Amino acid sequence: MTCFTEYKDLIQEGDLTLIWISRNNIRAVVMKAGENFNTRYGSFPHNDMIGKPYGSQIAIRTKGSNKFAFIHVLQPTPELWTLSLPHRTQIVYTPDSSYIIERMNCGPNARVIEAGTGSGSFSHAFARSAQKLFTYEFHQVRYEQALEEFKDHGILGDASKYGENVTITHRDVCENGFRIKQNDTTSFEFGEDEEIEAKINANVIFLDLPAPWDAIPNLNDVIASDEKVGLCCFSPCIEQVDKTLEALEKYGWTDVEMVEVQGKQYESRRQMVRTLDDALNRLKDIKSHKLEGVERRKRLLNETINESCGIDDGSVDDKRPSTGKTKFNPFGKGFRVKEGDKEFKWKDVTKVESEIKSHTSYLTFASKIVKKDRLA
Ligand code: SAM
């Protein structure tokens, strides 16, 4: 059973779980009594997980040592799936998908068209937020893999049941458009009132295609005519954006805006407050070290001369003078102070981590209102 569509407390046999080993290592595992989840640290029995609350930490003793290894068993979410899914293509990451969903008002009334499906990363996020997702993929194998995955995850269907709201169609949307008819290769189930053709009436469009400008002319047939329709094209190159803009203008799309999401991770920590006195003391310290060094060198030189002349005046002191290195100094060298040590003054700062995982592309947004007259 999948956990994408409902929240649950306890891990049950048959559940698809996501096992968190580390931030960059999350694995999808279906719980089966008697089986083990094997890692290089050792085997974690599924029986230790079944019946426990989601989020539980499971520990085992590591092979050949007395230490413990830990994993956490998590309930799948679109965000975690994006981090753990098998990559069949480049994917859209959460910094982009969350922004697009929010910006296009993708809520319970959204009827979304997505092309192409790719690895289904964004499809899972749309499936959670939207009323309905029509996704299209022209690559046969990717189409079949995504179809199976959506079935396994319980999101495939025509929204007769909560969460089962995704249909996938095998189609080249640039060549053949978005209309879904009987005899097409599609998971769409035709109801009585749509025996021949699916009623798509999309109000949110997302195109992650190499040539979105070839698909844009085909949208007119399937977008809602009595409400504002939002569109977003996801393109890595500015030349693609340029060609997309031309098509948008030609086919009556307005409110065009291009955005790039640059995800950054901020780490907050404390930094020691250094005063002018600290700086002066440090300078004095350096100066005294320098003087000590000069004195010591002079002394060593004299000793060497005296030794070579056979004179021993009994004043030899070859011990290095104490350099004060063991003392704390706030400018780097010296002993380390634990962050937040109450002996010192601290201020809260943030440090920008390297860019977080995101397939950075340009997001071109536009909107269209087909019927501009007000309804009576
Ligand atoms: N957004 C997806 C995700 O988050 O996993 C990734 C999409 S991937 C970059 C682009 C996909 O579009 C590929 O799987 C490709 O086969 C498909 N594609 C390219 N041109 C297409 C077309 N004309 N019609 C339908 N699918 C197309």
PDB file of N, CA, C and O in Angstrom, residues 81-133:
ATOM      1  N   TRP A  81      10.270  12.085  -2.167  1.00  0.00           N
ATOM      2  CA  TRP A  81      10.352  11.266  -3.383  1.00  0.00           C
ATOM      3  C   TRP A  81      11.315  11.903  -4.388  1.00  0.00           C
ATOM      4  O   TRP A  81      12.126  11.241  -5.022  1.00  0.00           O
ATOM      5  N   THR A  82      11.245  13.220  -4.508  1.00  0.00           N
ATOM      6  CA  THR A  82      12.153  13.945  -5.410  1.00  0.00           C
ATOM      7  C   THR A  82      13.615  13.662  -5.051  1.00  0.00           C
ATOM      8  O   THR A  82      14.468  13.570  -5.923  1.00  0.00           O
ATOM      9  N   LEU A  83      13.895  13.517  -3.759  1.00  0.00           N
ATOM     10  CA  LEU A  83      15.279  13.267  -3.327  1.00  0.00           C
ATOM     11  C   LEU A  83      15.698  11.808  -3.493  1.00  0.00           C
ATOM     12  O   LEU A  83      16.877  11.497  -3.429  1.00  0.00           O
ATOM     13  N   SER A  84      14.723  10.915  -3.655  1.00  0.00           N
ATOM     14  CA  SER A  84      15.083   9.491  -3.649  1.00  0.00           C
ATOM     15  C   SER A  84      14.722   8.756  -4.938  1.00  0.00           C
ATOM     16  O   SER A  84      15.115   7.606  -5.111  1.00  0.00           O
ATOM     17  N   LEU A  85      14.000   9.399  -5.854  1.00  0.00           N
ATOM     18  CA  LEU A  85      13.461   8.677  -7.017  1.00  0.00           C
ATOM     19  C   LEU A  85      14.550   8.202  -7.983  1.00  0.00           C
ATOM     20  O   LEU A  85      15.633   8.789  -8.026  1.00  0.00           O
ATOM     21  N   PRO A  86      14.255   7.147  -8.752  1.00  0.00           N
ATOM     22  CA  PRO A  86      15.214   6.735  -9.785  1.00  0.00           C
ATOM     23  C   PRO A  86      15.185   7.748 -10.932  1.00  0.00           C
ATOM     24  O   PRO A  86      14.128   8.001 -11.513  1.00  0.00           O
ATOM     25  N   HIS A  87      16.342   8.342 -11.226  1.00  0.00           N
ATOM     26  CA  HIS A  87      16.396   9.372 -12.276  1.00  0.00           C
ATOM     27  C   HIS A  87      16.367   8.737 -13.654  1.00  0.00           C
ATOM     28  O   HIS A  87      17.229   7.949 -13.991  1.00  0.00           O
ATOM     29  N   ARG A  88      15.358   9.093 -14.437  1.00  0.00           N
ATOM     30  CA  ARG A  88      15.324   8.666 -15.843  1.00  0.00           C
ATOM     31  C   ARG A  88      15.630   9.864 -16.739  1.00  0.00           C
ATOM     32  O   ARG A  88      15.901   9.721 -17.914  1.00  0.00           O
ATOM     33  N   THR A  89      15.534  11.043 -16.152  1.00  0.00           N
ATOM     34  CA  THR A  89      15.771  12.299 -16.885  1.00  0.00           C
ATOM     35  C   THR A  89      16.282  13.317 -15.868  1.00  0.00           C
ATOM     36  O   THR A  89      16.360  13.018 -14.679  1.00  0.00           O
ATOM     37  N   GLN A  90      16.562  14.511 -16.341  1.00  0.00           N
ATOM     38  CA  GLN A  90      16.735  15.643 -15.424  1.00  0.00           C
ATOM     39  C   GLN A  90      15.401  15.815 -14.712  1.00  0.00           C
ATOM     40  O   GLN A  90      14.345  15.542 -15.310  1.00  0.00           O
ATOM     41  N   ILE A  91      15.414  16.287 -13.496  1.00  0.00           N
ATOM     42  CA  ILE A  91      14.127  16.441 -12.803  1.00  0.00           C
ATOM     43  C   ILE A  91      13.961  17.857 -12.261  1.00  0.00           C
ATOM     44  O   ILE A  91      14.924  18.602 -12.169  1.00  0.00           O
ATOM     45  N   VAL A  92      12.715  18.158 -11.913  1.00  0.00           N
ATOM     46  CA  VAL A  92      12.453  19.438 -11.252  1.00  0.00           C
ATOM     47  C   VAL A  92      12.563  19.195  -9.743  1.00  0.00           C
ATOM     48  O   VAL A  92      11.954  18.268  -9.218  1.00  0.00           O
ATOM     49  N   TYR A  93      13.361  20.030  -9.065  1.00  0.00           N
ATOM     50  CA  TYR A  93      13.551  19.889  -7.615  1.00  0.00           C
ATOM     51  C   TYR A  93      12.578  20.806  -6.869  1.00  0.00           C
ATOM     52  O   TYR A  93      11.997  21.728  -7.437  1.00  0.00           O
ATOM     53  N   THR A  94      12.460  20.520  -5.570  1.00  0.00           N
ATOM     54  CA  THR A  94      11.458  21.212  -4.757  1.00  0.00           C
ATOM     55  C   THR A  94      11.580  22.749  -4.743  1.00  0.00           C
ATOM     56  O   THR A  94      10.550  23.422  -4.739  1.00  0.00           O
ATOM     57  N   PRO A  95      12.794  23.336  -4.733  1.00  0.00           N
ATOM     58  CA  PRO A  95      12.824  24.813  -4.741  1.00  0.00           C
ATOM     59  C   PRO A  95      12.059  25.387  -5.936  1.00  0.00           C
ATOM     60  O   PRO A  95      11.391  26.421  -5.808  1.00  0.00           O
ATOM     61  N   ASP A  96      12.135  24.717  -7.100  1.00  0.00           N
ATOM     62  CA  ASP A  96      11.392  25.197  -8.270  1.00  0.00           C
ATOM     63  C   ASP A  96       9.921  24.783  -8.194  1.00  0.00           C
ATOM     64  O   ASP A  96       9.031  25.608  -8.389  1.00  0.00           O
ATOM     65  N   SER A  97       9.665  23.497  -7.914  1.00  0.00           N
ATOM     66  CA  SER A  97       8.269  23.034  -7.984  1.00  0.00           C
ATOM     67  C   SER A  97       7.396  23.756  -6.954  1.00  0.00           C
ATOM     68  O   SER A  97       6.252  24.108  -7.250  1.00  0.00           O
ATOM     69  N   SER A  98       7.944  24.001  -5.743  1.00  0.00           N
ATOM     70  CA  SER A  98       7.113  24.656  -4.723  1.00  0.00           C
ATOM     71  C   SER A  98       6.793  26.092  -5.150  1.00  0.00           C
ATOM     72  O   SER A  98       5.666  26.558  -4.984  1.00  0.00           O
ATOM     73  N   TYR A  99       7.783  26.760  -5.749  1.00  0.00           N
ATOM     74  CA  TYR A  99       7.548  28.137  -6.200  1.00  0.00           C
ATOM     75  C   TYR A  99       6.489  28.169  -7.317  1.00  0.00           C
ATOM     76  O   TYR A  99       5.583  29.000  -7.314  1.00  0.00           O
ATOM     77  N   ILE A 100       6.626  27.226  -8.267  1.00  0.00           N
ATOM     78  CA  ILE A 100       5.701  27.202  -9.413  1.00  0.00           C
ATOM     79  C   ILE A 100       4.271  26.911  -8.932  1.00  0.00           C
ATOM     80  O   ILE A 100       3.309  27.576  -9.337  1.00  0.00           O
ATOM     81  N   ILE A 101       4.141  25.937  -8.030  1.00  0.00           N
ATOM     82  CA  ILE A 101       2.810  25.564  -7.524  1.00  0.00           C
ATOM     83  C   ILE A 101       2.157  26.747  -6.811  1.00  0.00           C
ATOM     84  O   ILE A 101       0.984  27.057  -7.021  1.00  0.00           O
ATOM     85  N   GLU A 102       2.948  27.437  -6.010  1.00  0.00           N
ATOM     86  CA  GLU A 102       2.392  28.575  -5.263  1.00  0.00           C
ATOM     87  C   GLU A 102       2.034  29.711  -6.228  1.00  0.00           C
ATOM     88  O   GLU A 102       0.956  30.273  -6.183  1.00  0.00           O
ATOM     89  N   ARG A 103       2.959  29.985  -7.161  1.00  0.00           N
ATOM     90  CA  ARG A 103       2.765  31.123  -8.059  1.00  0.00           C
ATOM     91  C   ARG A 103       1.584  30.901  -9.000  1.00  0.00           C
ATOM     92  O   ARG A 103       0.908  31.848  -9.392  1.00  0.00           O
ATOM     93  N   MET A 104       1.344  29.637  -9.370  1.00  0.00           N
ATOM     94  CA  MET A 104       0.241  29.388 -10.308  1.00  0.00           C
ATOM     95  C   MET A 104      -1.048  29.028  -9.569  1.00  0.00           C
ATOM     96  O   MET A 104      -1.989  28.516 -10.187  1.00  0.00           O
ATOM     97  N   ASN A 105      -1.063  29.269  -8.252  1.00  0.00           N
ATOM     98  CA  ASN A 105      -2.284  29.023  -7.485  1.00  0.00           C
ATOM     99  C   ASN A 105      -2.798  27.610  -7.660  1.00  0.00           C
ATOM    100  O   ASN A 105      -3.997  27.385  -7.868  1.00  0.00           O
ATOM    101  N   CYS A 106      -1.887  26.686  -7.617  1.00  0.00           N
ATOM    102  CA  CYS A 106      -2.262  25.317  -7.953  1.00  0.00           C
ATOM    103  C   CYS A 106      -2.883  24.636  -6.732  1.00  0.00           C
ATOM    104  O   CYS A 106      -2.187  23.999  -5.939  1.00  0.00           O
ATOM    105  N   GLY A 107      -4.185  24.785  -6.581  1.00  0.00           N
ATOM    106  CA  GLY A 107      -4.905  24.240  -5.421  1.00  0.00           C
ATOM    107  C   GLY A 107      -5.956  23.248  -5.864  1.00  0.00           C
ATOM    108  O   GLY A 107      -5.890  22.701  -6.977  1.00  0.00           O
ATOM    109  N   PRO A 108      -6.961  23.038  -5.018  1.00  0.00           N
ATOM    110  CA  PRO A 108      -7.968  21.997  -5.296  1.00  0.00           C
ATOM    111  C   PRO A 108      -8.798  22.242  -6.559  1.00  0.00           C
ATOM    112  O   PRO A 108      -9.484  21.332  -7.027  1.00  0.00           O
ATOM    113  N   ASN A 109      -8.747  23.478  -7.121  1.00  0.00           N
ATOM    114  CA  ASN A 109      -9.502  23.702  -8.364  1.00  0.00           C
ATOM    115  C   ASN A 109      -8.617  23.644  -9.603  1.00  0.00           C
ATOM    116  O   ASN A 109      -9.079  23.916 -10.715  1.00  0.00           O
ATOM    117  N   ALA A 110      -7.352  23.302  -9.403  1.00  0.00           N
ATOM    118  CA  ALA A 110      -6.427  23.335 -10.545  1.00  0.00           C
ATOM    119  C   ALA A 110      -6.535  22.048 -11.375  1.00  0.00           C
ATOM    120  O   ALA A 110      -6.515  20.946 -10.847  1.00  0.00           O
ATOM    121  N   ARG A 111      -6.685  22.260 -12.676  1.00  0.00           N
ATOM    122  CA  ARG A 111      -6.659  21.144 -13.639  1.00  0.00           C
ATOM    123  C   ARG A 111      -5.382  21.372 -14.444  1.00  0.00           C
ATOM    124  O   ARG A 111      -5.300  22.292 -15.241  1.00  0.00           O
ATOM    125  N   VAL A 112      -4.412  20.508 -14.183  1.00  0.00           N
ATOM    126  CA  VAL A 112      -3.046  20.774 -14.645  1.00  0.00           C
ATOM    127  C   VAL A 112      -2.680  19.913 -15.845  1.00  0.00           C
ATOM    128  O   VAL A 112      -2.969  18.717 -15.883  1.00  0.00           O
ATOM    129  N   ILE A 113      -2.008  20.550 -16.813  1.00  0.00           N
ATOM    130  CA  ILE A 113      -1.361  19.815 -17.906  1.00  0.00           C
ATOM    131  C   ILE A 113       0.135  19.879 -17.653  1.00  0.00           C
ATOM    132  O   ILE A 113       0.673  20.966 -17.419  1.00  0.00           O
ATOM    133  N   GLU A 114       0.803  18.721 -17.708  1.00  0.00           N
ATOM    134  CA  GLU A 114       2.265  18.685 -17.552  1.00  0.00           C
ATOM    135  C   GLU A 114       2.858  17.919 -18.737  1.00  0.00           C
ATOM    136  O   GLU A 114       2.420  16.824 -19.069  1.00  0.00           O
ATOM    137  N   ALA A 115       3.887  18.492 -19.365  1.00  0.00           N
ATOM    138  CA  ALA A 115       4.591  17.775 -20.441  1.00  0.00           C
ATOM    139  C   ALA A 115       6.048  18.197 -20.388  1.00  0.00           C
ATOM    140  O   ALA A 115       6.337  19.390 -20.246  1.00  0.00           O
ATOM    141  N   GLY A 116       7.043  17.227 -20.466  1.00  0.00           N
ATOM    142  CA  GLY A 116       6.831  15.814 -20.366  1.00  0.00           C
ATOM    143  C   GLY A 116       6.915  15.344 -18.924  1.00  0.00           C
ATOM    144  O   GLY A 116       7.410  16.028 -18.032  1.00  0.00           O
ATOM    145  N   THR A 117       6.483  14.132 -18.774  1.00  0.00           N
ATOM    146  CA  THR A 117       6.425  13.528 -17.436  1.00  0.00           C
ATOM    147  C   THR A 117       7.832  13.273 -16.891  1.00  0.00           C
ATOM    148  O   THR A 117       8.082  13.448 -15.694  1.00  0.00           O
ATOM    149  N   GLY A 118       8.740  12.825 -17.771  1.00  0.00           N
ATOM    150  CA  GLY A 118      10.124  12.552 -17.361  1.00  0.00           C
ATOM    151  C   GLY A 118      10.202  11.498 -16.282  1.00  0.00           C
ATOM    152  O   GLY A 118       9.691  10.393 -16.433  1.00  0.00           O
ATOM    153  N   SER A 119      10.799  11.861 -15.142  1.00  0.00           N
ATOM    154  CA  SER A 119      10.958  10.916 -14.026  1.00  0.00           C
ATOM    155  C   SER A 119       9.803  11.015 -13.030  1.00  0.00           C
ATOM    156  O   SER A 119       9.821  10.360 -11.987  1.00  0.00           O
ATOM    157  N   GLY A 120       8.836  11.880 -13.333  1.00  0.00           N
ATOM    158  CA  GLY A 120       7.644  11.985 -12.485  1.00  0.00           C
ATOM    159  C   GLY A 120       7.880  12.746 -11.190  1.00  0.00           C
ATOM    160  O   GLY A 120       7.050  12.688 -10.287  1.00  0.00           O
ATOM    161  N   SER A 121       8.993  13.476 -11.111  1.00  0.00           N
ATOM    162  CA  SER A 121       9.268  14.216  -9.877  1.00  0.00           C
ATOM    163  C   SER A 121       8.186  15.266  -9.623  1.00  0.00           C
ATOM    164  O   SER A 121       7.510  15.258  -8.587  1.00  0.00           O
ATOM    165  N   PHE A 122       7.977  16.132 -10.614  1.00  0.00           N
ATOM    166  CA  PHE A 122       6.986  17.197 -10.438  1.00  0.00           C
ATOM    167  C   PHE A 122       5.573  16.626 -10.424  1.00  0.00           C
ATOM    168  O   PHE A 122       4.684  17.147  -9.760  1.00  0.00           O
ATOM    169  N   SER A 123       5.353  15.511 -11.131  1.00  0.00           N
ATOM    170  CA  SER A 123       3.998  14.939 -11.183  1.00  0.00           C
ATOM    171  C   SER A 123       3.486  14.648  -9.770  1.00  0.00           C
ATOM    172  O   SER A 123       2.316  14.866  -9.464  1.00  0.00           O
ATOM    173  N   HIS A 124       4.379  14.144  -8.886  1.00  0.00           N
ATOM    174  CA  HIS A 124       3.942  13.813  -7.530  1.00  0.00           C
ATOM    175  C   HIS A 124       3.529  15.073  -6.763  1.00  0.00           C
ATOM    176  O   HIS A 124       2.572  15.040  -5.990  1.00  0.00           O
ATOM    177  N   ALA A 125       4.258  16.177  -6.977  1.00  0.00           N
ATOM    178  CA  ALA A 125       3.914  17.420  -6.278  1.00  0.00           C
ATOM    179  C   ALA A 125       2.579  17.958  -6.804  1.00  0.00           C
ATOM    180  O   ALA A 125       1.715  18.378  -6.031  1.00  0.00           O
ATOM    181  N   PHE A 126       2.398  17.919  -8.142  1.00  0.00           N
ATOM    182  CA  PHE A 126       1.115  18.363  -8.709  1.00  0.00           C
ATOM    183  C   PHE A 126      -0.024  17.480  -8.190  1.00  0.00           C
ATOM    184  O   PHE A 126      -1.096  17.972  -7.855  1.00  0.00           O
ATOM    185  N   ALA A 127       0.217  16.177  -8.144  1.00  0.00           N
ATOM    186  CA  ALA A 127      -0.840  15.243  -7.749  1.00  0.00           C
ATOM    187  C   ALA A 127      -1.353  15.567  -6.347  1.00  0.00           C
ATOM    188  O   ALA A 127      -2.544  15.447  -6.075  1.00  0.00           O
ATOM    189  N   ARG A 128      -0.452  15.998  -5.470  1.00  0.00           N
ATOM    190  CA  ARG A 128      -0.880  16.303  -4.102  1.00  0.00           C
ATOM    191  C   ARG A 128      -1.700  17.586  -4.043  1.00  0.00           C
ATOM    192  O   ARG A 128      -2.655  17.679  -3.269  1.00  0.00           O
ATOM    193  N   SER A 129      -1.344  18.575  -4.888  1.00  0.00           N
ATOM    194  CA  SER A 129      -1.995  19.885  -4.741  1.00  0.00           C
ATOM    195  C   SER A 129      -3.221  20.073  -5.620  1.00  0.00           C
ATOM    196  O   SER A 129      -4.138  20.794  -5.236  1.00  0.00           O
ATOM    197  N   ALA A 130      -3.201  19.475  -6.807  1.00  0.00           N
ATOM    198  CA  ALA A 130      -4.215  19.819  -7.812  1.00  0.00           C
ATOM    199  C   ALA A 130      -5.456  18.929  -7.720  1.00  0.00           C
ATOM    200  O   ALA A 130      -5.441  17.880  -7.088  1.00  0.00           O
ATOM    201  N   GLN A 131      -6.506  19.408  -8.432  1.00  0.00           N
ATOM    202  CA  GLN A 131      -7.697  18.557  -8.548  1.00  0.00           C
ATOM    203  C   GLN A 131      -7.399  17.402  -9.501  1.00  0.00           C
ATOM    204  O   GLN A 131      -7.764  16.264  -9.271  1.00  0.00           O
ATOM    205  N   LYS A 132      -6.677  17.725 -10.606  1.00  0.00           N
ATOM    206  CA  LYS A 132      -6.466  16.737 -11.664  1.00  0.00           C
ATOM    207  C   LYS A 132      -5.148  17.034 -12.371  1.00  0.00           C
ATOM    208  O   LYS A 132      -4.817  18.182 -12.602  1.00  0.00           O
ATOM    209  N   LEU A 133      -4.404  15.985 -12.698  1.00  0.00           N
ATOM    210  CA  LEU A 133      -3.174  16.170 -13.476  1.00  0.00           C
ATOM    211  C   LEU A 133      -3.238  15.322 -14.744  1.00  0.00           C
ATOM    212  O   LEU A 133      -3.443  14.105 -14.671  1.00  0.00           O
TER     213      LEU A 133
END
